Every structure is written in structure tokens, then in C-alpha cells.
Tab-separated table of C-alpha atoms and ligand atoms in Angstrom:
chain	number	residue	atom	x	y	z
A	798	MET	CA	114.628	121.068	18.259
A	799	VAL	CA	117.152	122.258	20.795
A	800	LEU	CA	120.474	122.914	19.050
A	801	GLY	CA	122.011	124.661	22.064
A	802	SER	CA	120.845	124.186	25.658
A	803	GLY	CA	123.693	125.997	27.413
A	804	GLY	CA	125.554	129.277	27.629
A	805	PRO	CA	127.389	131.433	28.426
A	806	GLY	CA	130.221	129.204	29.700
A	807	ALA	CA	131.902	126.462	27.664
A	808	ASP	CA	130.544	123.659	29.832
A	809	GLY	CA	129.834	120.983	27.275
A	810	ARG	CA	126.595	122.337	25.799
A	811	ALA	CA	126.212	124.571	22.771
A	812	ALA	CA	124.917	128.010	23.692
A	813	SER	CA	121.338	129.129	23.112
A	814	CYS	CA	119.868	127.998	19.770
A	815	TYR	CA	116.619	126.393	18.613
A	816	LEU	CA	114.979	125.363	15.366
A	817	VAL	CA	111.201	125.318	15.149
A	818	LEU	CA	110.063	122.661	12.708
A	819	ILE	CA	106.687	123.029	11.037
A	820	ASP	CA	105.355	120.083	9.064
A	821	GLY	CA	108.836	118.563	9.261
A	822	ARG	CA	110.667	121.594	7.875
A	823	ALA	CA	112.984	123.819	9.922
A	824	ARG	CA	111.213	127.115	9.380
A	825	ILE	CA	112.325	129.259	12.308
A	826	LEU	CA	115.755	129.789	13.887
A	827	LEU	CA	115.617	131.225	17.398
A	828	ASP	CA	118.955	132.544	18.677
A	829	ALA	CA	122.287	131.454	17.257
A	830	GLY	CA	124.646	130.643	20.116
A	831	PRO	CA	128.213	129.317	19.628
A	832	GLY	CA	128.331	125.551	19.053
A	833	ALA	CA	125.027	125.461	17.140
A	834	PHE	CA	126.889	125.068	13.847
A	835	ALA	CA	128.150	121.642	14.907
A	836	ARG	CA	124.789	120.632	16.399
A	837	LEU	CA	122.975	121.574	13.163
A	838	GLY	CA	125.109	119.106	11.228
A	839	GLU	CA	124.803	116.408	13.880
A	840	ALA	CA	121.026	116.736	13.709
A	841	LYS	CA	121.214	116.318	9.926
A	842	LEU	CA	119.115	119.434	9.562
A	843	SER	CA	119.693	122.349	7.248
A	844	LEU	CA	118.487	125.935	7.048
A	845	ALA	CA	117.291	125.482	3.456
A	846	ASP	CA	113.687	126.134	4.545
A	847	THR	CA	114.511	128.673	7.236
A	848	GLN	CA	113.488	132.216	6.503
A	849	VAL	CA	112.536	133.509	9.939
A	850	VAL	CA	115.260	134.326	12.478
A	851	LEU	CA	114.263	135.499	15.954
A	852	LEU	CA	116.958	136.930	18.228
A	853	THR	CA	116.118	137.328	21.915
A	854	HIS	CA	119.060	139.674	22.643
A	855	LEU	CA	122.553	140.382	21.413
A	856	HIS	CA	124.717	138.708	24.059
A	857	VAL	CA	127.403	136.547	22.450
A	858	ASP	CA	125.947	133.275	23.804
A	859	HIS	CA	122.765	134.014	21.785
A	860	VAL	CA	124.042	135.441	18.502
A	861	GLY	CA	127.766	134.587	18.214
A	862	GLU	CA	127.158	131.806	15.704
A	863	LEU	CA	124.990	133.782	13.305
A	864	PRO	CA	127.714	134.193	10.653
A	865	GLY	CA	128.574	130.496	10.875
A	866	LEU	CA	124.957	129.425	10.483
A	867	PHE	CA	124.363	131.778	7.549
A	868	LYS	CA	127.474	130.447	5.906
A	869	ALA	CA	126.289	126.881	6.498
A	870	ARG	CA	123.092	127.824	4.648
A	871	ALA	CA	125.009	129.428	1.809
A	872	VAL	CA	127.290	126.489	1.120
A	873	ALA	CA	124.564	123.833	1.597
A	874	GLY	CA	123.007	124.694	-1.761
A	875	GLY	CA	119.353	125.404	-2.221
A	876	GLY	CA	119.798	128.629	-4.155
A	877	PRO	CA	119.446	132.186	-2.897
A	878	ALA	CA	118.725	132.608	0.822
A	879	VAL	CA	116.397	135.191	2.310
A	880	PHE	CA	116.424	135.752	6.035
A	881	GLU	CA	113.920	137.936	7.850
A	882	VAL	CA	115.644	138.727	11.123
A	883	TRP	CA	113.829	140.107	14.170
A	884	GLY	CA	115.569	141.255	17.307
A	885	PRO	CA	115.664	144.068	19.837
A	886	ALA	CA	116.179	147.735	19.125
A	887	GLY	CA	119.431	149.100	20.539
A	888	SER	CA	120.245	150.540	23.958
A	889	ALA	CA	118.429	153.764	24.723
A	890	SER	CA	121.686	155.480	25.607
A	891	ARG	CA	125.392	154.728	25.456
A	892	HIS	CA	125.687	156.107	28.965
A	893	GLU	CA	123.379	153.648	30.700
A	894	GLY	CA	125.029	150.319	31.260
A	895	ALA	CA	126.653	148.520	28.356
A	896	TYR	CA	126.015	149.616	24.787
A	897	PHE	CA	124.103	147.373	22.418
A	898	PRO	CA	123.457	148.127	18.750
A	899	SER	CA	120.015	147.561	17.272
A	900	THR	CA	119.489	144.296	15.433
A	901	SER	CA	119.646	146.126	12.089
A	902	GLN	CA	122.939	147.804	13.084
A	903	PHE	CA	124.265	144.467	14.308
A	904	LEU	CA	123.517	142.855	10.942
A	905	GLU	CA	125.059	145.805	9.120
A	906	LEU	CA	128.234	145.525	11.215
A	907	LEU	CA	128.489	141.851	10.308
A	908	PHE	CA	127.183	141.594	6.772
A	909	GLY	CA	126.826	145.122	5.398
A	910	THR	CA	128.949	146.414	2.508
A	911	LYS	CA	131.560	147.574	5.064
A	912	GLY	CA	130.803	144.771	7.511
A	913	ALA	CA	133.272	142.213	8.862
A	914	PHE	CA	131.807	139.453	6.648
A	915	ALA	CA	130.698	141.594	3.696
A	916	TYR	CA	131.992	138.829	1.387
A	917	LEU	CA	129.340	136.404	2.604
A	918	ARG	CA	126.437	138.162	0.905
A	919	ASP	CA	127.404	136.616	-2.378
A	920	PHE	CA	129.851	133.856	-1.570
A	921	ALA	CA	128.252	130.522	-2.437
A	922	ALA	CA	124.671	131.675	-2.761
A	923	PRO	CA	123.222	135.168	-2.636
A	924	ILE	CA	121.972	136.000	0.876
A	925	SER	CA	119.369	138.712	1.439
A	926	LEU	CA	118.885	139.968	4.960
A	927	HIS	CA	115.910	141.981	6.134
A	928	ALA	CA	116.234	143.331	9.660
A	929	HIS	CA	113.329	144.216	11.935
A	930	ASP	CA	114.022	146.081	15.169
A	931	ILE	CA	111.555	145.456	18.002
A	932	PRO	CA	111.193	148.114	20.710
A	933	ALA	CA	112.596	146.487	23.822
A	934	GLU	CA	111.819	148.761	26.721
A	935	ALA	CA	109.861	146.968	29.430
A	936	ARG	CA	106.553	148.743	30.155
A	937	PRO	CA	104.223	148.688	33.182
A	938	ASN	CA	101.303	147.275	31.159
A	939	PRO	CA	103.034	145.271	28.462
A	940	ALA	CA	101.210	144.226	25.309
A	941	SER	CA	102.522	141.822	22.670
A	942	ARG	CA	102.657	142.721	19.008
A	943	VAL	CA	102.168	140.455	16.006
A	944	ILE	CA	105.376	140.407	13.956
A	945	LEU	CA	104.374	137.708	11.464
A	946	ASP	CA	100.974	136.324	10.434
A	947	GLU	CA	101.327	134.108	7.386
A	948	SER	CA	99.558	130.923	6.302
A	949	GLY	CA	98.488	130.004	9.820
A	950	LEU	CA	101.853	130.833	11.380
A	951	LEU	CA	101.516	133.559	13.975
A	952	ILE	CA	104.543	135.028	15.752
A	953	ARG	CA	104.185	137.566	18.517
A	954	ALA	CA	106.809	139.494	20.397
A	955	ILE	CA	106.994	141.569	23.564
A	956	ALA	CA	109.807	143.431	25.289
A	957	GLY	CA	111.400	141.372	28.041
A	958	HIS	CA	114.028	142.533	30.534
A	959	HIS	CA	117.557	141.236	30.938
A	960	GLY	CA	119.709	143.645	32.916
A	961	ASP	CA	121.050	146.323	30.554
A	962	ALA	CA	120.658	144.184	27.407
A	963	PRO	CA	117.537	145.002	25.335
A	964	ALA	CA	115.633	141.711	25.184
A	965	VAL	CA	112.585	140.279	23.401
A	966	ILE	CA	110.259	137.389	24.313
A	967	TYR	CA	108.674	135.462	21.387
A	968	ARG	CA	105.598	133.330	21.066
A	969	ILE	CA	104.962	131.090	18.046
A	970	ASP	CA	101.505	129.698	17.274
A	971	TYR	CA	100.715	127.222	14.522
A	972	ALA	CA	97.931	124.680	14.089
A	973	ARG	CA	96.616	125.360	17.611
A	974	ARG	CA	100.001	124.643	19.179
A	975	SER	CA	102.184	127.261	20.757
A	976	ILE	CA	105.690	127.752	22.125
A	977	THR	CA	106.928	130.717	24.106
A	978	PHE	CA	110.644	131.424	24.548
A	979	SER	CA	111.478	133.495	27.646
A	980	GLY	CA	114.991	134.386	26.509
A	981	ASP	CA	117.329	135.482	29.309
A	982	ILE	CA	115.038	137.272	31.720
A	983	ASP	CA	115.118	138.971	35.110
A	984	ALA	CA	112.269	139.861	37.480
A	985	GLN	CA	111.397	143.068	35.625
A	986	GLY	CA	110.555	141.078	32.498
A	987	LEU	CA	108.176	138.634	34.168
A	988	PRO	CA	104.927	140.673	33.737
A	989	ALA	CA	105.539	140.686	29.979
A	990	LEU	CA	106.327	136.971	29.938
A	991	ARG	CA	103.160	136.217	31.924
A	992	THR	CA	101.135	138.145	29.358
A	993	ILE	CA	102.553	136.589	26.208
A	994	ALA	CA	102.926	133.033	27.518
A	995	LYS	CA	99.294	132.723	28.638
A	996	GLY	CA	98.081	129.171	27.887
A	997	SER	CA	101.174	128.207	25.857
A	998	ASP	CA	101.601	124.522	25.197
A	999	LEU	CA	105.316	124.856	25.850
A	1000	LEU	CA	107.309	127.470	27.689
A	1001	VAL	CA	111.078	127.321	27.170
A	1002	PHE	CA	112.493	129.079	30.210
A	1003	ASN	CA	116.157	130.014	30.575
A	1004	SER	CA	117.390	128.607	33.866
A	1005	VAL	CA	120.663	130.033	35.082
A	1006	VAL	CA	120.426	130.678	38.812
A	1007	LEU	CA	119.421	128.795	41.954
A	1008	ASP	CA	116.977	130.237	44.487
A	1009	PRO	CA	118.543	133.106	46.425
A	1010	PRO	CA	120.995	133.403	47.984
A	1011	ALA	CA	122.744	130.379	46.439
A	1012	SER	CA	123.943	132.120	43.247
A	1013	PRO	CA	126.138	135.259	42.950
A	1014	ALA	CA	124.011	138.352	43.651
A	1015	ILE	CA	124.810	139.961	40.288
A	1016	LEU	CA	123.154	137.069	38.457
A	1017	TYR	CA	119.777	137.873	40.021
A	1018	THR	CA	119.820	141.195	38.145
A	1019	LEU	CA	119.903	139.173	34.910
A	1020	HIS	CA	118.040	135.906	35.467
A	1021	THR	CA	115.022	134.286	37.148
A	1022	PRO	CA	115.353	131.759	39.969
A	1023	PRO	CA	113.420	128.431	40.084
A	1024	ARG	CA	110.793	129.560	42.622
A	1025	ALA	CA	109.771	132.463	40.346
A	1026	ILE	CA	109.906	130.221	37.243
A	1027	GLY	CA	107.368	127.883	38.869
A	1028	GLU	CA	105.116	130.734	39.901
A	1029	LEU	CA	105.166	132.236	36.450
A	1030	ALA	CA	104.446	128.884	34.737
A	1031	ARG	CA	101.476	128.417	37.113
A	1032	ASP	CA	100.136	131.969	36.607
A	1033	ALA	CA	100.482	131.796	32.829
A	1034	GLY	CA	98.782	128.402	32.715
A	1035	VAL	CA	101.394	126.865	30.427
A	1036	HIS	CA	100.993	123.167	29.700
A	1037	ARG	CA	104.640	122.196	29.770
A	1038	LEU	CA	107.906	123.706	30.903
A	1039	LEU	CA	111.311	123.082	29.351
A	1040	LEU	CA	114.294	124.515	31.212
A	1041	SER	CA	117.145	125.485	28.934
A	1042	HIS	CA	120.258	127.720	28.879
A	1043	ILE	CA	121.243	125.395	31.699
A	1044	ALA	CA	124.049	126.630	33.936
A	1045	PRO	CA	126.328	124.062	35.642
A	1046	ALA	CA	124.910	125.025	39.069
A	1047	VAL	CA	121.384	124.223	37.848
A	1048	GLU	CA	122.518	120.888	36.479
A	1049	GLN	CA	124.313	120.023	39.731
A	1050	HIS	CA	121.270	120.890	41.788
A	1051	GLU	CA	118.667	119.563	39.391
A	1052	ASP	CA	116.536	117.947	42.107
A	1053	ALA	CA	116.360	121.118	44.192
A	1054	VAL	CA	115.570	123.213	41.125
A	1055	LEU	CA	112.727	120.933	40.060
A	1056	ALA	CA	111.392	120.709	43.622
A	1057	SER	CA	111.350	124.497	43.916
A	1058	ILE	CA	109.470	124.886	40.624
A	1059	LYS	CA	106.997	122.150	41.551
A	1060	ARG	CA	105.953	123.978	44.722
A	1061	SER	CA	103.878	126.198	42.415
A	1062	TYR	CA	103.722	124.502	39.041
A	1063	HIS	CA	102.227	121.049	38.639
A	1064	GLY	CA	102.674	120.455	34.908
A	1065	PRO	CA	105.534	118.504	33.342
A	1066	VAL	CA	109.003	120.044	33.701
A	1067	SER	CA	112.210	118.852	32.119
A	1068	LEU	CA	115.754	120.019	31.448
A	1069	ALA	CA	116.763	120.478	27.813
A	1070	ALA	CA	119.867	118.902	26.328
A	1071	ASP	CA	121.430	119.594	22.966
A	1072	ALA	CA	119.483	117.632	20.349
A	1073	THR	CA	116.347	117.382	22.526
A	1074	ARG	CA	113.237	117.371	20.351
A	1075	VAL	CA	109.969	118.469	21.894
A	1076	LEU	CA	106.500	118.241	20.369
A	1077	PRO	CA	104.436	121.020	21.924
B	808	ZN	ZN1	122.082	137.159	28.084
B	809	ZN	ZN1	122.487	133.917	27.849
């Protein structure tokens, strides 16, 4: 269930956010972009059964709504909440590019005893948070790691690459179905994505730029253009491609974007919208 198909601009879509439903229950929250709070209510879904939270990276359009969504869970009833939160480790150095805290530091800054929203831990229902930092340095021969293996639900993670922001790619397998989420990703992250996405039923690929040189040069250091998206989907042998994190330029040039992808990839491709439901 796509709760947010846009970001980072306020262009009419909520920013990056997804719920993975298993046997009808919303078990996994992936990213928590601004606007998702409203979409959650519109979808008549709750986080009562959600224990797993997967964060691709700590840009605002992917995590800015986390306090709002946790509060929505707290006030919706359902007793104590426990969230297991995975996300990238922090920046290697404060001197290289922008600084990013680790996921555990990020949660501490928000919800710790001296955090901005310290009150929320025991506001309407007790909330327990368990943070898990995933090493996020891209490697030449990337290998995925299993982060959860429980009652048939298998979640794997691998370091992606997204400019100077530590980033993680996730793959979820259950009942012989699988979804891979690219997260925001540039060319340096594609070997890892190719590895982890192999044979996925669904690949959710963040689509922000047009083929070069149509988008601002700086954006190619952060994102993957359609031609490369198509090549990756072909090489990974994914069965279906869902473009999300849709930028206005991509929406305006939808036909050209799809044509570029289809030069290499011959499976079904569609653009996500808020409230899109996909069965992998
Ligand atoms: Zn980003
Ligand atoms: Zn983004």
C-alpha cells in the first residue's frame, strides 16, 4: 500500500511511505514521509499490527512524519506499542558532505529521555523503540544481510548509495512473494540493488530524474535516470516495476520515461499514486 508516492517537493503527493500488508494486516512500515499521516487515515488503516519499521535514509521526505505516525499509533488504542526500527548507520565523518546521525541517534534525538518528543513514550500508550543501525557504506562486492527471519517473513538489507546520505535497500520475502525497495539511489548503489533485487516479484524504484541531460546535473549524483532503471530491472530479472517518489518532471514526461525504461525492460511498469495497492 503506497501511502506516499512523492517527495521532496510539496507537489500534491505525500512523501515516501509504504505499508506492507501480510495476510491483511499492516505489518511493516517503510519510510515515513510527510503527508503519510493523512493518507493512513484515508486508507482506514492503522499501525496496530505494525512492529517493523524500515527506514531507507534520513532525508526529511523519508522520515519527517515518524513522530506523527507513532503518535497516531499511540492514540489509536491497541495497548502498548513496540517498534523495531531499522535504518542506516550515521555518516562516516562530519567533514565529508552533510552530517547524518545513525538511526539509533536519530530516534534518541526525537524520542529519548532528552529528545524533542520525550513525552510521547508514555502519552496515550507506552511506546517501546528498538533501534538497529545497518552499516551503509557501499562496497565493491556487496552482499545482503538478513535482518529479520520470523515465521516465514524474511527481510534482507544491503547498503545502497544516495549522494552523501547513508542509505539502505530492503527486500521483503513472504509466502514466495517478494518486494524490493530501492530507496533514493544513485549509480554507485546500483550493483547492490542488482544483487538484492534478483528475481523480485516487485521492485519499487524511486524515479526522480529524466535521462541526461534533461534534469539538473546535481540530481544525477543522487538519483537514477529511466534508462538505467530499465537496465537494472532487466538485469535483476524482476517481474514488475513500480515507479514511485515521483518528481513533477517525471509525471510531465511519463511517456518518455516509460519508453526509455521499456528499451531494456519488458515487464509491466507503472507509476505509483498515493493509495495505490499492489499485490506482488
Ligand atoms: Zn533522499
Ligand atoms: Zn527522497
